[in-house]
GROMACS .gro file of C-alpha atoms in nm:
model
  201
    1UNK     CA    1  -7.006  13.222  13.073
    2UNK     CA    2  -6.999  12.891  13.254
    3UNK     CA    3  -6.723  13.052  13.521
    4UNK     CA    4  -6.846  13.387  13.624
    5UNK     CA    5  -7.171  13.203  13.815
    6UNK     CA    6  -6.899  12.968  13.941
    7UNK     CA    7  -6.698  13.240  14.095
    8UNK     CA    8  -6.979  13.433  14.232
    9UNK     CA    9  -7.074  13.124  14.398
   10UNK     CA   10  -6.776  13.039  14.549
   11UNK     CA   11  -6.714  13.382  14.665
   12UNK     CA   12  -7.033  13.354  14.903
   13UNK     CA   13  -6.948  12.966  15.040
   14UNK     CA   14  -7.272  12.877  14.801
   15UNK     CA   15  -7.068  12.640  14.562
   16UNK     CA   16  -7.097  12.268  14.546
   17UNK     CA   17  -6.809  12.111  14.496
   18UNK     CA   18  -6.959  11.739  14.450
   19UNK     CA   19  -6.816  11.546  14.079
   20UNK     CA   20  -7.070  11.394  13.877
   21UNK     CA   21  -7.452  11.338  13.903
   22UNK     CA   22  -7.731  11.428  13.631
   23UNK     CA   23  -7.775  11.752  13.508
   24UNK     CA   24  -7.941  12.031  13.751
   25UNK     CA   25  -8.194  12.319  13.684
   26UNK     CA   26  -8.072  12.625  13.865
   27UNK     CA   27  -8.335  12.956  13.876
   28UNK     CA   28  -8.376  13.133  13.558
   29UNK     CA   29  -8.617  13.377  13.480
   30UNK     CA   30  -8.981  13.226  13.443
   31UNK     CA   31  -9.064  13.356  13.111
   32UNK     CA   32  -8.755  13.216  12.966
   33UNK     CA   33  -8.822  12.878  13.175
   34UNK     CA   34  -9.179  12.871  13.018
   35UNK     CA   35  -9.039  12.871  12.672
   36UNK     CA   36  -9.073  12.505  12.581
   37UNK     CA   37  -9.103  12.358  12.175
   38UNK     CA   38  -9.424  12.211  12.146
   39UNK     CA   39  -9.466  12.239  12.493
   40UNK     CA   40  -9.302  11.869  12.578
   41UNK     CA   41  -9.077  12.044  12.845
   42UNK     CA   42  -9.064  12.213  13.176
   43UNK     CA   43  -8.781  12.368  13.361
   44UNK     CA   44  -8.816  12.290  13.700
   45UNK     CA   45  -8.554  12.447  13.933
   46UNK     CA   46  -8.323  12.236  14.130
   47UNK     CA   47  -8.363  12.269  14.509
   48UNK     CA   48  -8.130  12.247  14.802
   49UNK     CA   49  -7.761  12.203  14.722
   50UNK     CA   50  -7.800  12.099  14.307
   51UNK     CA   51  -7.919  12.471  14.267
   52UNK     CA   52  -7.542  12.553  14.354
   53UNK     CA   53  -7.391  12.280  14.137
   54UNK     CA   54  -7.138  12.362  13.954
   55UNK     CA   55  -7.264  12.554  13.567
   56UNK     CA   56  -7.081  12.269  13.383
   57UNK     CA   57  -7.362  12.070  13.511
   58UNK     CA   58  -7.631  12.278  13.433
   59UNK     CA   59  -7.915  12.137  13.162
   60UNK     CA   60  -7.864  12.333  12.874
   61UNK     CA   61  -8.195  12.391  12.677
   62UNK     CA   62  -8.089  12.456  12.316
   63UNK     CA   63  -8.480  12.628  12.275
   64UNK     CA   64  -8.443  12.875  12.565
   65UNK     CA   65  -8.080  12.878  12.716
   66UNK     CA   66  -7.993  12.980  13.052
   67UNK     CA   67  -7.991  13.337  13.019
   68UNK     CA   68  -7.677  13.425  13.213
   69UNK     CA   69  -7.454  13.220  13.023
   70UNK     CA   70  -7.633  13.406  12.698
   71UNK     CA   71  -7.565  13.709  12.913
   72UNK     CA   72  -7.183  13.643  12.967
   73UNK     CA   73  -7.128  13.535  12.582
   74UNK     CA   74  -7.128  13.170  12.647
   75UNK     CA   75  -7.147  12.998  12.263
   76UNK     CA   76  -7.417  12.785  12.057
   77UNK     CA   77  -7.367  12.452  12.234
   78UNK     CA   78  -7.465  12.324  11.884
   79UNK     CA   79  -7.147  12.385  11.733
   80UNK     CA   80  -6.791  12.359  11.800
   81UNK     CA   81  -6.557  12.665  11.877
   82UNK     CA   82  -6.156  12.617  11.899
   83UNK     CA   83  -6.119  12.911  12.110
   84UNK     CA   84  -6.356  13.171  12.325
   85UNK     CA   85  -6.338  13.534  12.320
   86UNK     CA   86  -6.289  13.778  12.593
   87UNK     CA   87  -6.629  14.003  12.633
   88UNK     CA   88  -6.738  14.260  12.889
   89UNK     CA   89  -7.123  14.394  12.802
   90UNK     CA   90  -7.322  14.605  12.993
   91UNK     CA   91  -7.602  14.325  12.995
   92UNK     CA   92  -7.316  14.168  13.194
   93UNK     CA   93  -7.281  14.435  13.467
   94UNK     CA   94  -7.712  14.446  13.444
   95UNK     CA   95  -7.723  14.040  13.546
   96UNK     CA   96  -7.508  14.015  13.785
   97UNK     CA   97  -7.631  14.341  13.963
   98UNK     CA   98  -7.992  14.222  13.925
   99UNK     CA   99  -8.003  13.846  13.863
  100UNK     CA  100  -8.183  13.614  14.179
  101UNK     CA  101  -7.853  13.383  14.119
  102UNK     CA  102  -7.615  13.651  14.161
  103UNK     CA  103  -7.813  13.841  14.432
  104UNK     CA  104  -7.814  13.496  14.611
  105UNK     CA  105  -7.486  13.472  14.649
  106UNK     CA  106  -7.440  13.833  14.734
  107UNK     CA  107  -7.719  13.739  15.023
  108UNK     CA  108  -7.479  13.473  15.131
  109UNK     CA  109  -7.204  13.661  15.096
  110UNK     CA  110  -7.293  13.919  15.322
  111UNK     CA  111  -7.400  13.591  15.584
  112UNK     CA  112  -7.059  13.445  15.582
  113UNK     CA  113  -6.877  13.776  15.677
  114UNK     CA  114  -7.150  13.873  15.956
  115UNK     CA  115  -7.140  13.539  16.090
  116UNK     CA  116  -6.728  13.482  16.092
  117UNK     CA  117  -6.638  13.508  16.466
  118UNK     CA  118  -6.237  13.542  16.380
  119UNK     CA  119  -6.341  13.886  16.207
  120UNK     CA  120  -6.366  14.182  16.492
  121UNK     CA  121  -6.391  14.467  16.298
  122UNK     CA  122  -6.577  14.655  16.027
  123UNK     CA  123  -6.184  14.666  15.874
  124UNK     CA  124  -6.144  14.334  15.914
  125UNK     CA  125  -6.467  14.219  15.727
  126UNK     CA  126  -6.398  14.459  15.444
  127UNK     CA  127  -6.067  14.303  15.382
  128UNK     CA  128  -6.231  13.972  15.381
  129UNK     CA  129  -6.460  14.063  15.126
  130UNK     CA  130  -6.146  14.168  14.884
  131UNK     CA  131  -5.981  13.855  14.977
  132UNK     CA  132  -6.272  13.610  14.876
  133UNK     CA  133  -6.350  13.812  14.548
  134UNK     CA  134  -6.049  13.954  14.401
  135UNK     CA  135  -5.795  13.794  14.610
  136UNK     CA  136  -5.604  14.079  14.836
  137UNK     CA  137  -5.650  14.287  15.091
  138UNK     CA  138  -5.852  14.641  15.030
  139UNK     CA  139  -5.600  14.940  14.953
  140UNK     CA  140  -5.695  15.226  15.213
  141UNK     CA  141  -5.836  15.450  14.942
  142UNK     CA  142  -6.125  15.106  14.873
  143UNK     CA  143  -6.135  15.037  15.263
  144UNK     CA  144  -6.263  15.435  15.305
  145UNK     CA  145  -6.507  15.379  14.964
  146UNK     CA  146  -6.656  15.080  15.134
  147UNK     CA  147  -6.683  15.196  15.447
  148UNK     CA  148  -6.847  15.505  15.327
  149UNK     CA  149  -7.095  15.289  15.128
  150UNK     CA  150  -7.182  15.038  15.451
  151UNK     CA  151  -7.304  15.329  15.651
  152UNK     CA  152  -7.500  15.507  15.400
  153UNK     CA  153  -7.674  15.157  15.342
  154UNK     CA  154  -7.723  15.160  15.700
  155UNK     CA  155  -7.909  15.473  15.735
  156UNK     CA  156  -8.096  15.409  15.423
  157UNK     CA  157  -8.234  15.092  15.539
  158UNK     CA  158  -8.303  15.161  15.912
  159UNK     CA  159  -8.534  15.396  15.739
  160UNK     CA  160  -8.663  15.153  15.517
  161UNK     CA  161  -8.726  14.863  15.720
  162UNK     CA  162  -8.991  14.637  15.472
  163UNK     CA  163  -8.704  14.646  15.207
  164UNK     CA  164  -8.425  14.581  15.432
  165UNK     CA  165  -8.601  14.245  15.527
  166UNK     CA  166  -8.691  14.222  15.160
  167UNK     CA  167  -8.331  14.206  15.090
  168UNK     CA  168  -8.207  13.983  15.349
  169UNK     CA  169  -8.437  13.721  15.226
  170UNK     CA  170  -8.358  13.347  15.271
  171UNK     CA  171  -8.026  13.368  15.387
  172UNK     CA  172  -8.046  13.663  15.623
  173UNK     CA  173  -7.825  13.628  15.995
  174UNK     CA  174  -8.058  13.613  16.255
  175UNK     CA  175  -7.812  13.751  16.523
  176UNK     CA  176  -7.789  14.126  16.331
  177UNK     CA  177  -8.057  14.352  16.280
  178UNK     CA  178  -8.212  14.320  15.889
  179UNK     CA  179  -8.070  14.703  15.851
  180UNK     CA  180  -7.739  14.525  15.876
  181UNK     CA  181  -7.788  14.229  15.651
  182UNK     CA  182  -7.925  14.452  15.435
  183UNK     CA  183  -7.623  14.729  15.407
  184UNK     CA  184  -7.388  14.423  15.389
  185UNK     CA  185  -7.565  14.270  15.077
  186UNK     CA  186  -7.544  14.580  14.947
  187UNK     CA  187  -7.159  14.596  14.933
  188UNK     CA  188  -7.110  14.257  14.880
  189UNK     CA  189  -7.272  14.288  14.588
  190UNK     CA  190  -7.078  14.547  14.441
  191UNK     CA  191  -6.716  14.416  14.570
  192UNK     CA  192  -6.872  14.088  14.372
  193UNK     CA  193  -6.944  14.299  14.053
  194UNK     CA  194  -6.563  14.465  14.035
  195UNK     CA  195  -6.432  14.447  13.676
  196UNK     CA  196  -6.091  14.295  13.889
  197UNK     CA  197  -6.386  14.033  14.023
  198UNK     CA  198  -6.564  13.978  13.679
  199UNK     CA  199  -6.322  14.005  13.402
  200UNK     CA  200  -5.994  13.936  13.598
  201UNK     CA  201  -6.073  13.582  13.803
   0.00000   0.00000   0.00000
């Protein structure tokens, strides 16, 4: 549970790599951050780079847990356990296809290949995506699938301008068009949400 945040996060360059300091607060949900006993408690979320620290030093609230490590079958932190289990839900696949932490680093993702000067080509960017994910270089049968999906995210969201800057968000490139940004987030995302990604790191 703690790890697949972790590796999302270091995928997209977000990850903080700084040992020790107090616990942090990244974004959860704000229902489940309103949950409080008694109300004597307040989840405020971390800014700047403690809402990338590491998820071994996330606060863990024992009366409303972060939901992704719930989500990725991280146990009762009131107990012990000898050994974890290997799990793959679809509540998995649904957070980190729709979660603002994984989007994030999807967002960033798609930043840090746009913005790479050594990469020339729309080739050369896919493979660059496999490599900071899953560790190799696309096959040609994935480079065609991906390139297939960038230009059909392309079209879609020259046509749909409002949610192409909607999806660019915070870390958008300025130097490419939001359609761009936008059909790069896109397949970031799902080259982040491979099973070989998720359930293989």
């Amino acid at each position: 549970g703690e790890i697949m945040r972790d590796v999302f996060l270091e995928a997209s360059g977000l990850l903080q790599h700084r040992v020790g300091s107090p616990s942090v607060f990244p974004p959860i949900p704000a229902d489940v951050a309103a949950q409080s006993y008694a109300s004597n408690f307040k989840w405020k979320t971390s800014n700047g780079a403690d809402r990338y620290r590491r998820a071994m030093y996330t606060f863990f609230k024992r009366t409303a847990a972060d939901p992704n490590l719930i989500a990725f079958d991280c146990p009762d932190a009131n107990v012990t356990l000898a050994k974890r289990n290997r799990s793959n839900t679809p509540i998995m696949a649904l957070a980190a296809l729709g979660n603002e932490v994984f989007h994030e680093a999807a967002q960033a993702m798609a930043k840090k290949i746009l913005g790479d000067q050594s990469l020339k080509d729309e080739s050369a960017r896919i493979d660059h995506c496999f490599l900071l994910c899953v560790a190799r270089k696309a096959t040609e049968k994935e480079k065609s699938a991906v390139a297939q999906l960038l230009e059909k995210s392309r079209e879609y969201y020259r046509e749909n301008s409002v949610e192409a800057e909607k999806l660019a968000g915070a870390h958008r490139l300025q130097q490419s068009s939001a359609a761009e940004n936008a059909a790069w987030i896109a397949t970031s995302r799902i080259i982040l949400n491979l099973d070989e990604t998720i359930t293989r790191p």
